[in-house]
Short mmCIF file of C-alpha atoms and ligand atoms in Angstrom, two decimals:
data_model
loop_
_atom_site.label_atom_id
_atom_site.label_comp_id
_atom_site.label_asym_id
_atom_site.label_seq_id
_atom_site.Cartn_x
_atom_site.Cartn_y
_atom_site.Cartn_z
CA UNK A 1 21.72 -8.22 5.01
CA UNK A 2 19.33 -8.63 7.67
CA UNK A 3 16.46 -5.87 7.23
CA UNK A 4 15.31 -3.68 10.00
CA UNK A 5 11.06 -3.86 9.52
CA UNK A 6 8.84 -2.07 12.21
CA UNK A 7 5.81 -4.34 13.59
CA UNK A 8 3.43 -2.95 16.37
CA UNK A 9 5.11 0.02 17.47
CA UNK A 10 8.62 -2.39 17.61
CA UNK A 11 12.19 -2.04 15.52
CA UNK A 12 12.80 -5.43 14.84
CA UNK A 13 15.53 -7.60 12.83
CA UNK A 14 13.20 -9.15 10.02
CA UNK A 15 13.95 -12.46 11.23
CA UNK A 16 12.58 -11.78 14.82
CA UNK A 17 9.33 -10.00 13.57
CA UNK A 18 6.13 -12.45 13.99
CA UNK A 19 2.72 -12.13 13.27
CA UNK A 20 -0.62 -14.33 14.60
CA UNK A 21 -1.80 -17.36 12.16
CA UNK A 22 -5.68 -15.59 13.34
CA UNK A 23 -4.42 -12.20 11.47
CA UNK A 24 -7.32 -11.64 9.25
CA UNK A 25 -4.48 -10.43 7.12
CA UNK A 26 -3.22 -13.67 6.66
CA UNK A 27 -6.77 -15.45 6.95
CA UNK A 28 -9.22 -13.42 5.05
CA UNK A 29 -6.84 -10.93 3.11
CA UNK A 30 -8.60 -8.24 5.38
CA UNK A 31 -5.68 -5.72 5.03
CA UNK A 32 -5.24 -2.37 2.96
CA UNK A 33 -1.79 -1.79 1.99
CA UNK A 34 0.74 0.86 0.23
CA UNK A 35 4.17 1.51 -1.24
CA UNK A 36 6.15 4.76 -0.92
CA UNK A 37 8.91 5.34 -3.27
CA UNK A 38 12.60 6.36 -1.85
CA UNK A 39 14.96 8.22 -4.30
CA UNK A 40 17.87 10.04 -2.86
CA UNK A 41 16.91 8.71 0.71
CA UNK A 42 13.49 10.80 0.51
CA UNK A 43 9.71 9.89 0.12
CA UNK A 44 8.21 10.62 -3.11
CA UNK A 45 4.38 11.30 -3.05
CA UNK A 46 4.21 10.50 0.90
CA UNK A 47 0.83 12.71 1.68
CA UNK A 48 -1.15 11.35 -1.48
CA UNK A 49 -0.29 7.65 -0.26
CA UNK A 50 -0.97 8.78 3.50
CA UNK A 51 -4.63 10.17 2.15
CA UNK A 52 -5.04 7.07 0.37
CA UNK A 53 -4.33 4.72 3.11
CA UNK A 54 -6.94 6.77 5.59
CA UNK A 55 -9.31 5.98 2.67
CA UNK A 56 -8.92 2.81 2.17
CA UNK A 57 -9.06 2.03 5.74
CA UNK A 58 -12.18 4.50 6.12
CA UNK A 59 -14.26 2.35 3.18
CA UNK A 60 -13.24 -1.10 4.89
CA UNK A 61 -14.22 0.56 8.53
CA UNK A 62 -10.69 -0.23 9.91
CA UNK A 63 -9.09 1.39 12.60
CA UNK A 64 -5.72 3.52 11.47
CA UNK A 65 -3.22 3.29 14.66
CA UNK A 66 -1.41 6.14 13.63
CA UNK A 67 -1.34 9.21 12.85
CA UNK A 68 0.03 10.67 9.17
CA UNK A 69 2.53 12.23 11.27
CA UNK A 70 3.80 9.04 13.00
CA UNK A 71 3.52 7.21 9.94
CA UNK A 72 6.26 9.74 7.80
CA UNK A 73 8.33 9.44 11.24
CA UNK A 74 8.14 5.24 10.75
CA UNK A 75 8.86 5.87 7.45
CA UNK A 76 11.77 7.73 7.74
CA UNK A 77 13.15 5.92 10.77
CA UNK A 78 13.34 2.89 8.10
CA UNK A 79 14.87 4.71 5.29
CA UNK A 80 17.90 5.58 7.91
CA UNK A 81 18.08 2.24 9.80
CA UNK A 82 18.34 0.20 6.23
CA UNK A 83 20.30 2.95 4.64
CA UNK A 84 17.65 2.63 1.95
CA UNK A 85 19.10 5.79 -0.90
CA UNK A 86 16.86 4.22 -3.55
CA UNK A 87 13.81 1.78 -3.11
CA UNK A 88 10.42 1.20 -1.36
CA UNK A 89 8.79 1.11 1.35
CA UNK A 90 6.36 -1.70 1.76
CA UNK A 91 2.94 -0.77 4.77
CA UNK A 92 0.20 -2.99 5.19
CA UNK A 93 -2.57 -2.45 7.81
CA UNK A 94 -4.61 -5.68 8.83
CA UNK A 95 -8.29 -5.90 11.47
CA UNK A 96 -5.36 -7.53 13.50
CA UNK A 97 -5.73 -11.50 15.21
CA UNK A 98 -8.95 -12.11 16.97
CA UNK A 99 -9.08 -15.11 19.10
CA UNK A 100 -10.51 -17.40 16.58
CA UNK A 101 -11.68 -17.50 12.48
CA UNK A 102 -14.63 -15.61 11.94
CA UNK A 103 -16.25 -13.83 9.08
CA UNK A 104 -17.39 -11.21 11.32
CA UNK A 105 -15.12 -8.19 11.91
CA UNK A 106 -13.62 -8.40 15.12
CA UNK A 107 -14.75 -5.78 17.72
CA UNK A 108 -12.14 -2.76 17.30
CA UNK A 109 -11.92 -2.31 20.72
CA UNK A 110 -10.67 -5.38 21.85
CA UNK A 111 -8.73 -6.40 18.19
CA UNK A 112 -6.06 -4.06 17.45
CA UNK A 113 -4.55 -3.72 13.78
CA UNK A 114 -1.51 -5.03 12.69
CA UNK A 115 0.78 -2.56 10.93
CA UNK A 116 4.06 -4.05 9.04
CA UNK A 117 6.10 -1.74 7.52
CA UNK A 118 9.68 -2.86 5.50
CA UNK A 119 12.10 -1.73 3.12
CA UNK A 120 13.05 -2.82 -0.28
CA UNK A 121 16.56 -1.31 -1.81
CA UNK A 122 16.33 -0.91 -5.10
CA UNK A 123 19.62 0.50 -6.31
CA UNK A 124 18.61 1.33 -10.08
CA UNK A 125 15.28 2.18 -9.51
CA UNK A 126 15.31 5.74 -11.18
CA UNK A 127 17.68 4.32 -13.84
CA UNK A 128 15.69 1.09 -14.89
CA UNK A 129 16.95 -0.35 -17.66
CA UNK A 130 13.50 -1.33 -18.55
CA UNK A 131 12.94 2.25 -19.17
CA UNK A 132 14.67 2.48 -21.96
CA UNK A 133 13.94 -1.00 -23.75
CA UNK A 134 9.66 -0.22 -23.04
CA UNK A 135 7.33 -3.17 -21.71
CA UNK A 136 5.61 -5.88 -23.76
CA UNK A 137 1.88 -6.49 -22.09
CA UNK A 138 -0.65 -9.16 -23.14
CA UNK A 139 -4.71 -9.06 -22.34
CA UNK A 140 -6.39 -10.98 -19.83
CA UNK A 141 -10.02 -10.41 -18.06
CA UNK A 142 -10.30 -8.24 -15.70
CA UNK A 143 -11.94 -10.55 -13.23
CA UNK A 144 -11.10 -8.80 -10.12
CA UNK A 145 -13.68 -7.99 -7.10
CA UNK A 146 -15.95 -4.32 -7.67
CA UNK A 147 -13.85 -2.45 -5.41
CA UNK A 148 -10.63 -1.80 -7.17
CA UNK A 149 -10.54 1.69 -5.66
CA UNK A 150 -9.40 0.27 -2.05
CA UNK A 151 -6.31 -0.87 -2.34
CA UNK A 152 -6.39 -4.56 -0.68
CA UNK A 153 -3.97 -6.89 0.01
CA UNK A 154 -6.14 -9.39 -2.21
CA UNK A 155 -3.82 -9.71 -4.75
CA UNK A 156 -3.82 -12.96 -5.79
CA UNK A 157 -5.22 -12.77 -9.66
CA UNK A 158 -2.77 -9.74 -10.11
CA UNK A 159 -0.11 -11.91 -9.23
CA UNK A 160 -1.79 -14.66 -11.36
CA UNK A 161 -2.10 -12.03 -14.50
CA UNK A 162 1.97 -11.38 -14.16
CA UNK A 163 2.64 -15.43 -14.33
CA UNK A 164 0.38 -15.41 -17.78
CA UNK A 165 2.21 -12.69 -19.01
CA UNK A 166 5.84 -14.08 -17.99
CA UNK A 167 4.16 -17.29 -19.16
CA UNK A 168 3.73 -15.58 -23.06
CA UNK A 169 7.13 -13.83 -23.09
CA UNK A 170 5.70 -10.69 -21.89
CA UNK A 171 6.17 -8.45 -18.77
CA UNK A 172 2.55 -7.53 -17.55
CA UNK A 173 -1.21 -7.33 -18.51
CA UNK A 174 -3.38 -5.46 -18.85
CA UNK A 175 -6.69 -5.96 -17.87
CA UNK A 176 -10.27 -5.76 -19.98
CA UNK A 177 -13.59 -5.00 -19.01
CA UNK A 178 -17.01 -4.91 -21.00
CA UNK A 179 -14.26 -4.63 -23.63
CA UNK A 180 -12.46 -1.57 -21.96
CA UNK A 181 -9.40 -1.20 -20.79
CA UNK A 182 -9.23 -1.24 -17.00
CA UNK A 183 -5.21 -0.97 -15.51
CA UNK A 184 -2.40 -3.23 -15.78
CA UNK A 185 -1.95 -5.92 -12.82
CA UNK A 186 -0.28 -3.21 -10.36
CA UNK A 187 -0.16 0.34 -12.37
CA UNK A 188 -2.37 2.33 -14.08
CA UNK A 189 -2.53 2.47 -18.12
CA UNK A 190 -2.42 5.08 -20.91
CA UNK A 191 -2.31 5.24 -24.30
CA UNK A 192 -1.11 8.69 -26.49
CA UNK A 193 -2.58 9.47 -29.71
CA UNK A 194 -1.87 12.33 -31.73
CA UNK A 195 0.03 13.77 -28.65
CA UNK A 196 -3.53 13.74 -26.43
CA UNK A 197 -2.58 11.16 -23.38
CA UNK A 198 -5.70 8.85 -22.71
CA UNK A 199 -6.42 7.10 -19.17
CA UNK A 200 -9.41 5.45 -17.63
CA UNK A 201 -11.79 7.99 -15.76
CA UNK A 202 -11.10 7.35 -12.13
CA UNK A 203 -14.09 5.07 -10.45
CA UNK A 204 -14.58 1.84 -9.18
CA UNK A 205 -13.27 -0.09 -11.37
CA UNK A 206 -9.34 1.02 -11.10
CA UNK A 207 -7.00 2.25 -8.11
CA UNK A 208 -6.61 5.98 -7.81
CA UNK A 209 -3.08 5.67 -8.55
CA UNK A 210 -0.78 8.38 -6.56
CA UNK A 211 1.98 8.63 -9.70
CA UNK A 212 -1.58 9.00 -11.81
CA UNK A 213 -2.38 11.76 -10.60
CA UNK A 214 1.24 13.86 -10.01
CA UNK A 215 1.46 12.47 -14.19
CA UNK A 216 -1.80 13.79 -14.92
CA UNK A 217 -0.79 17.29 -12.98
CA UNK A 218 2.79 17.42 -14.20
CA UNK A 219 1.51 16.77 -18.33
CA UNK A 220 -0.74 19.33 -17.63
CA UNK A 221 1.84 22.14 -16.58
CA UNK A 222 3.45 20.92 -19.28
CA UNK A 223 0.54 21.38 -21.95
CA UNK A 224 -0.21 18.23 -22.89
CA UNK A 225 -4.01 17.20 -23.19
CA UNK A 226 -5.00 14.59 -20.91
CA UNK A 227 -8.57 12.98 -21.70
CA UNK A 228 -9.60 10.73 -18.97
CA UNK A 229 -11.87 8.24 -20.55
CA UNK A 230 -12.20 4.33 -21.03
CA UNK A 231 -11.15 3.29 -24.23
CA UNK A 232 -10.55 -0.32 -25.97
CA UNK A 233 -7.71 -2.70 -26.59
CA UNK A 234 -8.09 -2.19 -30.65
CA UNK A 235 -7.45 1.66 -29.48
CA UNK A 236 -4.64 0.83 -27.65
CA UNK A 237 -2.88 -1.29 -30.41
CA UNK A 238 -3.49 1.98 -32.58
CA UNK A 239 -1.73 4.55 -30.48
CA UNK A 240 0.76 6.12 -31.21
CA UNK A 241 2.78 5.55 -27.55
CA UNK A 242 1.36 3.69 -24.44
CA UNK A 243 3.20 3.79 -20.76
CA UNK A 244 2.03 2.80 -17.62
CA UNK A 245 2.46 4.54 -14.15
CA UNK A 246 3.11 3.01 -10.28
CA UNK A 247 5.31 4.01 -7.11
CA UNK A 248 7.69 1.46 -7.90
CA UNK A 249 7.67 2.05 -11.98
CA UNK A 250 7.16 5.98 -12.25
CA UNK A 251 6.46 6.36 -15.88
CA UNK A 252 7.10 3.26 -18.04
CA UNK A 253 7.29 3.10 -21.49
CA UNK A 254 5.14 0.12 -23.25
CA UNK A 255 6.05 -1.04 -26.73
CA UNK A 256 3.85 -4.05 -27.72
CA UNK A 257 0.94 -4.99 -26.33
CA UNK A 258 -0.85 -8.45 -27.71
CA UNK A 259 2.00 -9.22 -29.81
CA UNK A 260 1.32 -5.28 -31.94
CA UNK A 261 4.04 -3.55 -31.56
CA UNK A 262 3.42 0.71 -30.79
CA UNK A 263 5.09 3.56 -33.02
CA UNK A 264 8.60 2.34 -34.20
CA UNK A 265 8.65 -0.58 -31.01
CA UNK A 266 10.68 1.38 -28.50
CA UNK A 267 9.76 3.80 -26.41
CA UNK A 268 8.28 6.81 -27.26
CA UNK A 269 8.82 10.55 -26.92
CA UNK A 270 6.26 11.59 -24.91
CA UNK A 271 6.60 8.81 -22.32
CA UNK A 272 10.28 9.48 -22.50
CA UNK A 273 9.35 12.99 -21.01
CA UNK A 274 7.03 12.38 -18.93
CA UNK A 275 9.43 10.01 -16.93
CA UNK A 276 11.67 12.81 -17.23
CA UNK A 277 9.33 15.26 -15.99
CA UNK A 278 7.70 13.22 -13.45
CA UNK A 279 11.51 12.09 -11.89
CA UNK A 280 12.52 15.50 -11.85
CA UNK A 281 9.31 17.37 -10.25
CA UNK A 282 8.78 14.58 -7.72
CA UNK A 283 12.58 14.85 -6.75
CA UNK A 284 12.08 18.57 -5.80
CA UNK A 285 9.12 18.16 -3.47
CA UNK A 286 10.75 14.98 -2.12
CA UNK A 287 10.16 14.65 1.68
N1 PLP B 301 -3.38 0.01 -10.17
C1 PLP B 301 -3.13 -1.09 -9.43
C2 PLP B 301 -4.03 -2.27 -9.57
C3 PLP B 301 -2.05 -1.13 -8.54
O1 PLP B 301 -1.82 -2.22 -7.80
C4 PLP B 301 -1.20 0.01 -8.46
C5 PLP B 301 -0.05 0.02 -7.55
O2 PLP B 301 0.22 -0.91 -6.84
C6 PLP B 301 -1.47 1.12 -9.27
C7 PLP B 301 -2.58 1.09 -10.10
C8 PLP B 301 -0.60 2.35 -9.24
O3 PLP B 301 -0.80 3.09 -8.06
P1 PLP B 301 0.34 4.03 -7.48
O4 PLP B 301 0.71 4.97 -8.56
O5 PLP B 301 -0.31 4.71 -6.33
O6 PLP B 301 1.47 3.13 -7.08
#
């Protein structure tokens, strides 16, 4: 089925939607970017990824062309036009196509940003059947730029760190630092021990991740302890339970990581629950 995708202020078939080989998007990976989560043909989370994207854009100095506002009514012009009841939506701002190459920024006035947006049905997105089986992750250095907190369209060791982990029979990474845990390629990761849920302090060094902090709030209201602090792979292979957390994952369950498998090797309770929880909660205040 041929997508509708929205380009410049245009509804276009995907096929008919064209973009400049000077995009600095394309050229110098000078784009910020975010997915939004559909479930029952609403937006899960839309202001936190809205606040994120004016961020992101504010740190890089890049010009947002529209307003929050416009951007839910983009949004939801997609979901109806694809029909999308479960999936994601896909936005990426660029500093738009200058005349020519050029490290330096283009001026603002005269380059206008891109903005892509596109769907992505995912039918069994709630009801992954990765869910229930957990996630095996490997290690790899976290060799990443400083600025993991802006969330870039530079994701080309991410995408490298999923091929070593497909490469070792595994289904993601998660990255190391000065011999800390940092995230996994594209989520945020925890570890539970004795029923306390551990996650990397937010900082530099990570993305703020949007289903991070509705988990973080939810667990909370549910009386969990949540310590937000760095903590080491040996920890990790310890724990009782480890999950991770993204738009397009929610809460998933991990059950191995570096070949040591957690608990009893499936998923565990409290990850079970928090999917639960988090599904559930984020379903009510659905947009
Ligand atoms: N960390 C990284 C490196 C990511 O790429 C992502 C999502 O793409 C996340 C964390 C999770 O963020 P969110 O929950 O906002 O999807």
């Amino acid at each position: 089925m041929t997508r509708t995708v929205y380009l410049n202020g245009a509804y276009l078939p995907e096929t008919e939607a064209k973009i400049s080989i000077f995009d600095r998007g394309f050229l110098m990976a000078d784009g910020v970017y975010e997915v939004t989560s559909v479930l029952d043909g609403k937006l899960i989370d839309f202001a936190g990824h809205a606040k994120r994207l004016q961020r992101s854009l504010d740190e890089l100095d890049m010009a947002n062309p529209v307003t929050p506002q416009v951007l839910l009514e983009i949004h939801r012009e997609l979901v109806t036009r694809n029909a999308i009841k479960d999936g994601l939506i896909y936005l990426q701002i660029t500093r738009g196509a200058p005349e020519d190459r050029d490290f330096v920024f283009p001026d603002p006035t005269i380059t206008k940003p891109t903005l892509v947006l596109f769907t992505q049905n995912k039918p069994s997105l709630a009801d992954s059947p990765a869910a229930k089986k957990g996630l095996k992750v490997i290690s790899i250095d976290d060799i990443r730029w400083g600025r993991r907190d802006i969330k870039t369209v530079q994701l080309l060791y991410p995408s490298m760190g999923k091929m070593m982990a497909k490469k070792a029979g595994a289904d993601d990474a998660w990255m190391i630092e000065d011999g800390f845990v940092t995230e996994g390629t594209s989520n945020n990761a925890y570890i539970i021990k004795d029923g306390k849920i551990i996650t990397r302090h937010l900082g530099t060094e990570i993305l703020h991740g949007i289903t991070r902090a509705a988990v973080l709030r939810f667990a909370e209201e549910v009386k969990m302890t949540v310590e937000e602090r760095s903590f080491t792979l040996a920890e990790a292979q310890q724990a009782d339970e480890a999950f991770i957390t993204s738009a397009s994952m929610f809460v998933m369950p991990v059950v191995e990581i570096d070949g040591v498998s957690l608990g009893q090797g499936t998923p565990g309770q409290f990850a079970t629950r928090l999917r639960e929880v988090y599904l559930e909660e984020s379903r009510k205040v659905a947009i």
